[in-house]
Short mmCIF file of C-alpha atoms and ligand atoms in Angstrom, two decimals:
data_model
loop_
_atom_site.label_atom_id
_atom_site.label_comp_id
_atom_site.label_asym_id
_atom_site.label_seq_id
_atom_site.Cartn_x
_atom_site.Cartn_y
_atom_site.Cartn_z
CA UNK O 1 -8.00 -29.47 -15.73
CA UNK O 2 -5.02 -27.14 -15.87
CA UNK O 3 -5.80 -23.93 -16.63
CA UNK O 4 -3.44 -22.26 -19.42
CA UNK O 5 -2.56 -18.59 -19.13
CA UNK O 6 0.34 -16.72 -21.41
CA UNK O 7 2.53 -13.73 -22.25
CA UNK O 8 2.10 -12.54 -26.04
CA UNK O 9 4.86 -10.08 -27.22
CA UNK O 10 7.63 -9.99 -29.92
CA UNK O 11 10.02 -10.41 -29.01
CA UNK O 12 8.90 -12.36 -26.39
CA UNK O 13 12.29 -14.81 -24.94
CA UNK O 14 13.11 -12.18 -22.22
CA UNK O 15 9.95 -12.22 -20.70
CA UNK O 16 10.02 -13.18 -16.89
CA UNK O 17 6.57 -13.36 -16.79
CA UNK O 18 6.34 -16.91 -16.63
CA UNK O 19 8.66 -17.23 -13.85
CA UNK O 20 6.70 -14.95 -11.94
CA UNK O 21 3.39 -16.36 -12.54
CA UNK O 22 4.81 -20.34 -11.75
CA UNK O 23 6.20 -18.73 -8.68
CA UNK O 24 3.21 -17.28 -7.62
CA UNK O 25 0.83 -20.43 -8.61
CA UNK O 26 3.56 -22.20 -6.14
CA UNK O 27 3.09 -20.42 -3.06
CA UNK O 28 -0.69 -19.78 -3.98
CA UNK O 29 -0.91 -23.61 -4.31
CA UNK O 30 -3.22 -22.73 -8.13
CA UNK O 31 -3.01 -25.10 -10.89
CA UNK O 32 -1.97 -23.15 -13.57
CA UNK O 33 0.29 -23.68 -16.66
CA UNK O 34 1.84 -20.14 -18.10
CA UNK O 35 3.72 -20.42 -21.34
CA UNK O 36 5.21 -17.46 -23.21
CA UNK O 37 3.42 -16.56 -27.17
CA UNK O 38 5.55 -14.99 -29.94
CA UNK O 39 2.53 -13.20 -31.73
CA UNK O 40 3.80 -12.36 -35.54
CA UNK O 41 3.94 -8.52 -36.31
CA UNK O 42 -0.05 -7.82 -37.81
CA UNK O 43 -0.71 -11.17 -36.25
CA UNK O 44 -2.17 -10.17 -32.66
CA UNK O 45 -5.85 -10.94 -32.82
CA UNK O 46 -4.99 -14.63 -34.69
CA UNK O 47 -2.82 -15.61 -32.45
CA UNK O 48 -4.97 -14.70 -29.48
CA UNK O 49 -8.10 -16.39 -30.85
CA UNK O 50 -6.26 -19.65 -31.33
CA UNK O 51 -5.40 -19.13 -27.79
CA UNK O 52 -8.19 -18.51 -25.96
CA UNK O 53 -10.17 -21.39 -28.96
CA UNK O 54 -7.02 -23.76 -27.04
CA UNK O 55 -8.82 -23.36 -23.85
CA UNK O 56 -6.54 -20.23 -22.92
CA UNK O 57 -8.01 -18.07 -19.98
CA UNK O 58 -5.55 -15.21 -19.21
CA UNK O 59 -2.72 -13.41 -20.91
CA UNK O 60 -0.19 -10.73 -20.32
CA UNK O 61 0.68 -8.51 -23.31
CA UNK O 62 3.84 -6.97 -23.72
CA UNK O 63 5.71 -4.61 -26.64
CA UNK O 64 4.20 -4.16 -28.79
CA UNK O 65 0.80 -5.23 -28.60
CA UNK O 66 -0.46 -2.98 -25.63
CA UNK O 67 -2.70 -1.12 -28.57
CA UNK O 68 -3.65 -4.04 -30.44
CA UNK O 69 -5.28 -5.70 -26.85
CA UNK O 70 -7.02 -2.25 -26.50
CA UNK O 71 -8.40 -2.93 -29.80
CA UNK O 72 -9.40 -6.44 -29.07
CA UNK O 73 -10.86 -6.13 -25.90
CA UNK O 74 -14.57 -6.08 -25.20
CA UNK O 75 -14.44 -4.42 -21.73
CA UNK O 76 -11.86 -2.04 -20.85
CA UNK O 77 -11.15 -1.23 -17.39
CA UNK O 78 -11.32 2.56 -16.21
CA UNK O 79 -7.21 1.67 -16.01
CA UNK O 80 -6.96 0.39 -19.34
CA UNK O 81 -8.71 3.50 -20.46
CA UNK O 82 -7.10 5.92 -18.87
CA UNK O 83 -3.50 4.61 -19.40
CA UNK O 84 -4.84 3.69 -23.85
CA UNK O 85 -2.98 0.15 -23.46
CA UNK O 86 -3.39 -2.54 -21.99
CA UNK O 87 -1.55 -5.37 -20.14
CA UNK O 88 -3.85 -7.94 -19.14
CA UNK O 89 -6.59 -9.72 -20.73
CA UNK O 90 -9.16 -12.24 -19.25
CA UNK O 91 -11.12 -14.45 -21.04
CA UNK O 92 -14.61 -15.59 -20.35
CA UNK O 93 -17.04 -17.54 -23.09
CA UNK O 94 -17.18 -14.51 -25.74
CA UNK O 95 -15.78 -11.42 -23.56
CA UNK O 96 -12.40 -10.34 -23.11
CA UNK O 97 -11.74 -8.35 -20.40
CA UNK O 98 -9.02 -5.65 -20.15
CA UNK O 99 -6.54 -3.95 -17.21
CA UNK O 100 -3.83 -1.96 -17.27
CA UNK O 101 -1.94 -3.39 -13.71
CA UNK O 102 1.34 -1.18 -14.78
CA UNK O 103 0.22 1.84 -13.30
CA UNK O 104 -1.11 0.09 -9.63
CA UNK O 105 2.06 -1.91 -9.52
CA UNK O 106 4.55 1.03 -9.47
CA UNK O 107 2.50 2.73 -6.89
CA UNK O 108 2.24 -0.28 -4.52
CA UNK O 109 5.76 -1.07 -4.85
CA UNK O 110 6.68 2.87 -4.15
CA UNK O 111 3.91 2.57 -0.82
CA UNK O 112 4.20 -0.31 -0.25
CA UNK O 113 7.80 -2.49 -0.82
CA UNK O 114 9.66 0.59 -0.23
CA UNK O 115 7.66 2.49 2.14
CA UNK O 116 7.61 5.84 0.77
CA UNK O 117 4.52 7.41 1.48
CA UNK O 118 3.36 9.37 -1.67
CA UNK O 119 0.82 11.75 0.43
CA UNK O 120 1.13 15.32 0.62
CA UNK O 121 4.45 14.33 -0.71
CA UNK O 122 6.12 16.32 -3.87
CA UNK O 123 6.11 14.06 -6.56
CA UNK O 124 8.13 14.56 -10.18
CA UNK O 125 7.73 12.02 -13.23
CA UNK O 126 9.85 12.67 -16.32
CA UNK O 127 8.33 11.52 -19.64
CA UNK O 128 5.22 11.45 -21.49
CA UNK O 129 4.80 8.57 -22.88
CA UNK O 130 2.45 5.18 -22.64
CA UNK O 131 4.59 4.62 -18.81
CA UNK O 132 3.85 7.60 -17.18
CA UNK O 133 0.02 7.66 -19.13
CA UNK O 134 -0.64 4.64 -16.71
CA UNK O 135 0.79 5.90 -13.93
CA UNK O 136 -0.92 9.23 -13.46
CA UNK O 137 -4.42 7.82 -11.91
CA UNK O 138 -2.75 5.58 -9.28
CA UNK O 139 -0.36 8.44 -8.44
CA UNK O 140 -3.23 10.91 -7.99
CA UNK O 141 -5.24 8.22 -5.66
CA UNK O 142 -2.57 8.74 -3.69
CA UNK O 143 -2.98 12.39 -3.04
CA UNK O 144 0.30 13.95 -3.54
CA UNK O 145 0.74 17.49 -2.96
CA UNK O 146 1.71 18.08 -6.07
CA UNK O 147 2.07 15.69 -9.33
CA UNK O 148 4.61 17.14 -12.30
CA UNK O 149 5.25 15.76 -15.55
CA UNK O 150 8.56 16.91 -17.22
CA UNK O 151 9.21 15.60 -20.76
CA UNK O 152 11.41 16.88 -23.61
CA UNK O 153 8.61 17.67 -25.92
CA UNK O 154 6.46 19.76 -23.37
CA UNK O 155 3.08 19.46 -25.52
CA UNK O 156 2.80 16.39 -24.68
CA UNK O 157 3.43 16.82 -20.58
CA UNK O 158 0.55 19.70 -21.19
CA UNK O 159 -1.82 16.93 -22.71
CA UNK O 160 -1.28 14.70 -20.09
CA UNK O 161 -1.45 17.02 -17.27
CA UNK O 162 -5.00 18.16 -18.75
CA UNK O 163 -6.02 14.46 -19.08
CA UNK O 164 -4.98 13.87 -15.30
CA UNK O 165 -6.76 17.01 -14.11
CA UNK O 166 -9.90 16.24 -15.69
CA UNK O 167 -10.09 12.44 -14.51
CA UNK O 168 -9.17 12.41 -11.26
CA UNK O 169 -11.52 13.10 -8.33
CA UNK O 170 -9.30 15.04 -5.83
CA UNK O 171 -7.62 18.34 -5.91
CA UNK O 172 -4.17 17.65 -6.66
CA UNK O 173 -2.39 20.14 -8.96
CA UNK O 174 -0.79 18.85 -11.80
CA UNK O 175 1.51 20.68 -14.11
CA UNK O 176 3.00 19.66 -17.40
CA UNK O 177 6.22 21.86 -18.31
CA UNK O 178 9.68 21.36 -20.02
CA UNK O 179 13.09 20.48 -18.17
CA UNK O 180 14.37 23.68 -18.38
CA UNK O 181 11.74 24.97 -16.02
CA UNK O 182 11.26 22.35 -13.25
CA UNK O 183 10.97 24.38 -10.16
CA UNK O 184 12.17 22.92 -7.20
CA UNK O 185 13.00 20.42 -5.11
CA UNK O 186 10.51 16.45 -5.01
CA UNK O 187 10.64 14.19 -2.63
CA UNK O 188 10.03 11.36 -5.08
CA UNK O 189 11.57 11.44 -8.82
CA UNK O 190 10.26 8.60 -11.02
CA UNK O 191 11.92 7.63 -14.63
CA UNK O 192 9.13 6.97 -16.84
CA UNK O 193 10.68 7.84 -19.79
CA UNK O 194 12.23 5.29 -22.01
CA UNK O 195 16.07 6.92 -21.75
CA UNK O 196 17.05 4.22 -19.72
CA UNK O 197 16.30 1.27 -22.05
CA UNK O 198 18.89 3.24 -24.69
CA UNK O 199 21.47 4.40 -22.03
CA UNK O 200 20.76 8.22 -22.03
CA UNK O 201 20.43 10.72 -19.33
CA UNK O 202 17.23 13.25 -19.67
CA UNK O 203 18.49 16.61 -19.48
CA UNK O 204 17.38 16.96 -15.54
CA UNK O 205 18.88 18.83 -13.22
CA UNK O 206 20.17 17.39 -9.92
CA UNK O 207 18.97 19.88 -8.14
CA UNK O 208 15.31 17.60 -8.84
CA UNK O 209 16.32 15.46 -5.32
CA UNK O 210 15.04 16.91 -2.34
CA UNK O 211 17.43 15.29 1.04
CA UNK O 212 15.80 11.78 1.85
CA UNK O 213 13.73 11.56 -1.75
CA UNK O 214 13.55 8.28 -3.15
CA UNK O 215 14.90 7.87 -6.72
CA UNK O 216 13.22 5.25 -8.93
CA UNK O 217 13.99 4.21 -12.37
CA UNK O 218 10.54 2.19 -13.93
CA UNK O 219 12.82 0.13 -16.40
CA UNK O 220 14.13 -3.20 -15.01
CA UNK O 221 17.65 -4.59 -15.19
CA UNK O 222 19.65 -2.48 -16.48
CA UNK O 223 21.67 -1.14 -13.16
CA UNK O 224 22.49 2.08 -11.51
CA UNK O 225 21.26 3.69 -15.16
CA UNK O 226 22.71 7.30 -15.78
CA UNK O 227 19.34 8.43 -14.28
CA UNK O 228 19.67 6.61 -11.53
CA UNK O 229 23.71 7.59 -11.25
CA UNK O 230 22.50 11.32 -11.54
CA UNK O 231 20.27 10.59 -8.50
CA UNK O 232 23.26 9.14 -6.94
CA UNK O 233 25.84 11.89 -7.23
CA UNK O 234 23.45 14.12 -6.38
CA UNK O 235 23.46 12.46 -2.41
CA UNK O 236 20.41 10.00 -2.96
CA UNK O 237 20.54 7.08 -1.29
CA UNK O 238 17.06 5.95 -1.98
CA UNK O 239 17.92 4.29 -4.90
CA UNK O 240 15.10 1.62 -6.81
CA UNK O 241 14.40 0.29 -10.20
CA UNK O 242 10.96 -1.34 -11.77
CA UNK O 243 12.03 -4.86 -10.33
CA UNK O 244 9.30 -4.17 -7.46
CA UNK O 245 6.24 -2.80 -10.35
CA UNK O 246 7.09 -5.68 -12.29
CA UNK O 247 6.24 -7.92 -9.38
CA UNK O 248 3.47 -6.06 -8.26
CA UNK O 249 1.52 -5.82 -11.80
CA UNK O 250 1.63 -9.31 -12.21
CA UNK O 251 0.72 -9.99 -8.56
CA UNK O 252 -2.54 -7.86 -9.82
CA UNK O 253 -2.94 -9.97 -12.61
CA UNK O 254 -2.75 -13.06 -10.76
CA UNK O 255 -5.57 -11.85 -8.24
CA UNK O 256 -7.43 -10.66 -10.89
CA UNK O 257 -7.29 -14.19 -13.07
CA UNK O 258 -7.32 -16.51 -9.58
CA UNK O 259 -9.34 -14.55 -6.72
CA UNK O 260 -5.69 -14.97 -4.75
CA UNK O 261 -3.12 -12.57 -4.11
CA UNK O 262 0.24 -13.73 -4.16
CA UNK O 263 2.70 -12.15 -1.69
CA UNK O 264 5.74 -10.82 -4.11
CA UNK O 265 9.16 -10.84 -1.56
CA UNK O 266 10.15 -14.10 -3.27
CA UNK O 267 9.82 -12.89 -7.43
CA UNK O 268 11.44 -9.80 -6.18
CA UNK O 269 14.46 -11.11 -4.44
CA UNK O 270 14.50 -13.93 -7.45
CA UNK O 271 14.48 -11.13 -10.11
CA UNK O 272 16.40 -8.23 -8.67
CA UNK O 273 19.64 -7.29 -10.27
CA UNK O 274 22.02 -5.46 -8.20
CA UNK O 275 22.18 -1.09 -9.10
CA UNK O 276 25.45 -0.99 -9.66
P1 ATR U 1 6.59 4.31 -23.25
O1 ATR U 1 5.35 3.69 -23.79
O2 ATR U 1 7.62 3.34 -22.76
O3 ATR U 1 6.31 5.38 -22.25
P2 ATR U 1 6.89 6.13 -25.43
O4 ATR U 1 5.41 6.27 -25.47
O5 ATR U 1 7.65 5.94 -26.70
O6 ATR U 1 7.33 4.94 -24.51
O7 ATR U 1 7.47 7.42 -24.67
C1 ATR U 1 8.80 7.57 -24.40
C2 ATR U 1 8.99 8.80 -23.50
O8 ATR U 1 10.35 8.87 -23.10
C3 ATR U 1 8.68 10.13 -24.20
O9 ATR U 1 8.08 10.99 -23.28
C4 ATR U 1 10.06 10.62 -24.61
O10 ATR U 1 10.16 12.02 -24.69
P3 ATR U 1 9.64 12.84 -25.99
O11 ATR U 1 8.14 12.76 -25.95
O12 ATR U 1 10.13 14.20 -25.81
O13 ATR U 1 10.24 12.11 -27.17
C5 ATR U 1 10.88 10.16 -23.45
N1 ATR U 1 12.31 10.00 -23.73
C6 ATR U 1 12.90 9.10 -24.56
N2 ATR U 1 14.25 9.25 -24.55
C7 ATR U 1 14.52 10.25 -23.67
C8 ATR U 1 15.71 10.89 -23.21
N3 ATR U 1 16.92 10.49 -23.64
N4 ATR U 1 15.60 11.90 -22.32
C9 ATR U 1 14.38 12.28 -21.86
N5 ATR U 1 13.22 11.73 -22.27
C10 ATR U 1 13.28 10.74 -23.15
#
């Protein structure tokens, strides 16, 4: 029998997910059917029972039910835990296991698709929000000589800089502070914060790009956005957007789910939109 996976969010049309996932059950040669779920606003856990009661197996969650699968799950991964959302849930008899895929996906599309090396590099990510929560462990695996989080409200960049500190096993230093105070020069600058998806530019100075650093923008489809423009003007030619981490988390998902891991060339080049 075909076995049924989904993406639950709201709104939920825009979702490439099932693109991806078909494209990957293609080349993987899996029989899988992947449909998308608009789950009603206070509706999550319903909507999720009747799936997995359907014979449902797997599902992605998207805005903005990344709390309410926390809730729901009965295993969280360390990922899940660390990053307090999650993004993929798998089903088996009474358990519902949890990931958080975001956070891996980014870094192996930095490492990998791109080829920029993250070790004993200096690596800047603005924002403090759920993005750059999930990002911090699979940054820090990486060993970076040097991890800082700049956000406008610099509590929070303090809170998450603690939380990073205390949970990772190596020795890299990372430092929460404001934009006014970002020291420096990085050799890789990642957008985490939302400014992108309404159009803004964080207050950053352009001073941020070290020559040859690779500027990458986590939201997807949107262009060369003005954080990404900043990067430009400032000489950056190492220009990306989350095109690649979208591949790669579901690529994670899919290997988690099916024990196969797709290769992601084709549901990038299918999905990118040019920076311009
Ligand atoms: P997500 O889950 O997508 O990370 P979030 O938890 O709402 O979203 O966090 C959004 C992050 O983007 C926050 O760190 C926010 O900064 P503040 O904490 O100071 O509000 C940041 N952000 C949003 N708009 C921004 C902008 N125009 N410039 C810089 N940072 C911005």
């Amino acid at each position: 029998m075909t076995d049924r996976y989904a993406v639950i969010g709201n709104p939920i049309e825009q979702s490439k997910s099932p693109l991806i996932h078909t494209t990957f059950a293609q080349v993987t040669g899996q029989d899988i059917d992947y449909i998308k779920v608009l789950g009603p606003l206070g509706g999550f856990a319903q909507t999720v029972d009747a799936f997995r009661a359907s014979g449902g197996r797997g599902m992605n969650v998207t805005a903005p039910f990344k709390l309410d699968a926390f809730a729901y799950a009965t295993d969280l991964a360390p990922s899940a835990q660390m990053a307090g959302a999650v993004n993929a849930m798998k089903f088996v008899g009474n358990k519902v296991y949890a990931e958080n895929f975001d956070g891996v996906g980014l870094v192996r599309d930095v490492v990998h698709n791109l080829g920029c090396d993250l070790q004993g590099r200096r690596v800047l990510i603005l924002g403090a929000g759920g993005a750059t929560r999930g990002a911090l462990l699979p940054l820090l695996v990486e060993q970076p000589s040097e991890l800082v989080i700049v956000n406008r409200t610099v509590a929070k960049a303090q809170e998450l800089a603690a939380l990073a500190q205390q949970h990772q096993t190596g020795q890299v230093p990372v430092l929460g502070v404001g934009y006014d105070v970002v020291q420096g020069a990085f050799d890789v600058v990642l957008n985490a914060s939302s400014s992108s998806l309404t159009g803004e530019l964080p207050p950053l100075s352009a001073s941020v790009f070290a020559p040859g650093c690779l500027a990458y923008d986590l939201t997807y489809g949107k262009g060369l956005t003005p954080f990404l423009q900043l990067a430009q003007q400032a000489g950056v030619t190492q220009l990306a957007d989350g095109v690649g981490m979208l591949a790669e988390q579901a690529a994670e998902a899919f290997a988690w789910w099916r024990g196969v891991r797709p290769d992601t060339a084709a549901v990038i080049a299918k999905l990118t939109v040019p920076l311009v």
